[in-house]
């Protein structure tokens, strides 16, 4: 997939994520099973993992929240970074430029703000890349599908899904991919809104918050092919981890994936064959089902 930075005033990719974890030891084992490569620790004491030539994509912080601490959106260039900040200011939303945090994250410039649900977001450009230290997975995995399309996607649980979707679309400049209006029980429809900012079908999706749900429902990591998914499924099953959804193919992004429970309680989706959005021809749609086949789960 080739990346596409299509909008002048829009974020370009979900570039990194910070997670607060109560058990870094369990996460070390879990990360290895996923095929993540340990990187240099962060100056803030975080444990960092690589997925490609970027110095890091996932940071773990010792924190009992067991949830997302921050999500970073890469704006690609200074011009787009400034254009997005102008768009945010025009919307009357506060964003704070933070040179110190930029140094900690290892990016050129950074500004922080929160989404309508209080999820800390970081907008930036110029991440540190280390191609002289090639990515090498601890598993027989050639690569993750990242590049300009970012690290993957996250599904966030929102108290007011419509307000959150409007924020990501109208303020950060993501575009609607489609919706899934999923009937969880007779008469109970759960709306899921999917938004893209590059060729990846969605970098973020918005779900309504359930009782006791975390900020993040799941983090998706994409690998090149079905064998990479199958080998990972074998590994997590052999380790006795909970498969929260069985292998299946999603209806909208066509991803073939399974879901595994992380040591922090939320889920990781691990998949392949996610479709690439061609913005010139893309049309939005409503789906009635989450999956074409599979993805059986005991609980949402
Ligand atoms: Fe997903």
JSON list of C-alpha atoms in Angstrom, two decimals, residues 5 13 39 45 59 70 79 93 102 105 182 197 205 221 224 234 266-267 273:
[
{"chain": "A", "resi": 5, "resn": "UNK", "atom": "CA", "xyz": [-1.48, 12.54, 2.28]},
{"chain": "A", "resi": 13, "resn": "UNK", "atom": "CA", "xyz": [-1.69, 8.65, 10.02]},
{"chain": "A", "resi": 39, "resn": "UNK", "atom": "CA", "xyz": [13.37, -0.61, 20.75]},
{"chain": "A", "resi": 45, "resn": "UNK", "atom": "CA", "xyz": [11.17, 5.33, 31.27]},
{"chain": "A", "resi": 59, "resn": "UNK", "atom": "CA", "xyz": [5.19, 2.73, 24.21]},
{"chain": "A", "resi": 70, "resn": "UNK", "atom": "CA", "xyz": [-2.18, 8.88, 24.42]},
{"chain": "A", "resi": 79, "resn": "UNK", "atom": "CA", "xyz": [2.75, 22.79, 6.59]},
{"chain": "A", "resi": 93, "resn": "UNK", "atom": "CA", "xyz": [-10.52, 23.90, 20.70]},
{"chain": "A", "resi": 102, "resn": "UNK", "atom": "CA", "xyz": [8.36, 16.57, 21.42]},
{"chain": "A", "resi": 105, "resn": "UNK", "atom": "CA", "xyz": [8.55, 11.44, 21.94]},
{"chain": "A", "resi": 182, "resn": "UNK", "atom": "CA", "xyz": [-24.76, -3.71, 14.30]},
{"chain": "A", "resi": 197, "resn": "UNK", "atom": "CA", "xyz": [-6.83, 9.65, 6.83]},
{"chain": "A", "resi": 205, "resn": "UNK", "atom": "CA", "xyz": [-13.35, 4.04, 14.67]},
{"chain": "A", "resi": 221, "resn": "UNK", "atom": "CA", "xyz": [-1.88, -4.54, 13.83]},
{"chain": "A", "resi": 224, "resn": "UNK", "atom": "CA", "xyz": [1.44, -9.16, 5.15]},
{"chain": "A", "resi": 234, "resn": "UNK", "atom": "CA", "xyz": [-1.04, -20.56, 16.94]},
{"chain": "A", "resi": 266, "resn": "UNK", "atom": "CA", "xyz": [-8.60, -4.52, 26.02]},
{"chain": "A", "resi": 267, "resn": "UNK", "atom": "CA", "xyz": [-7.98, -6.39, 22.77]},
{"chain": "A", "resi": 273, "resn": "UNK", "atom": "CA", "xyz": [-5.73, -8.16, 3.61]}
]
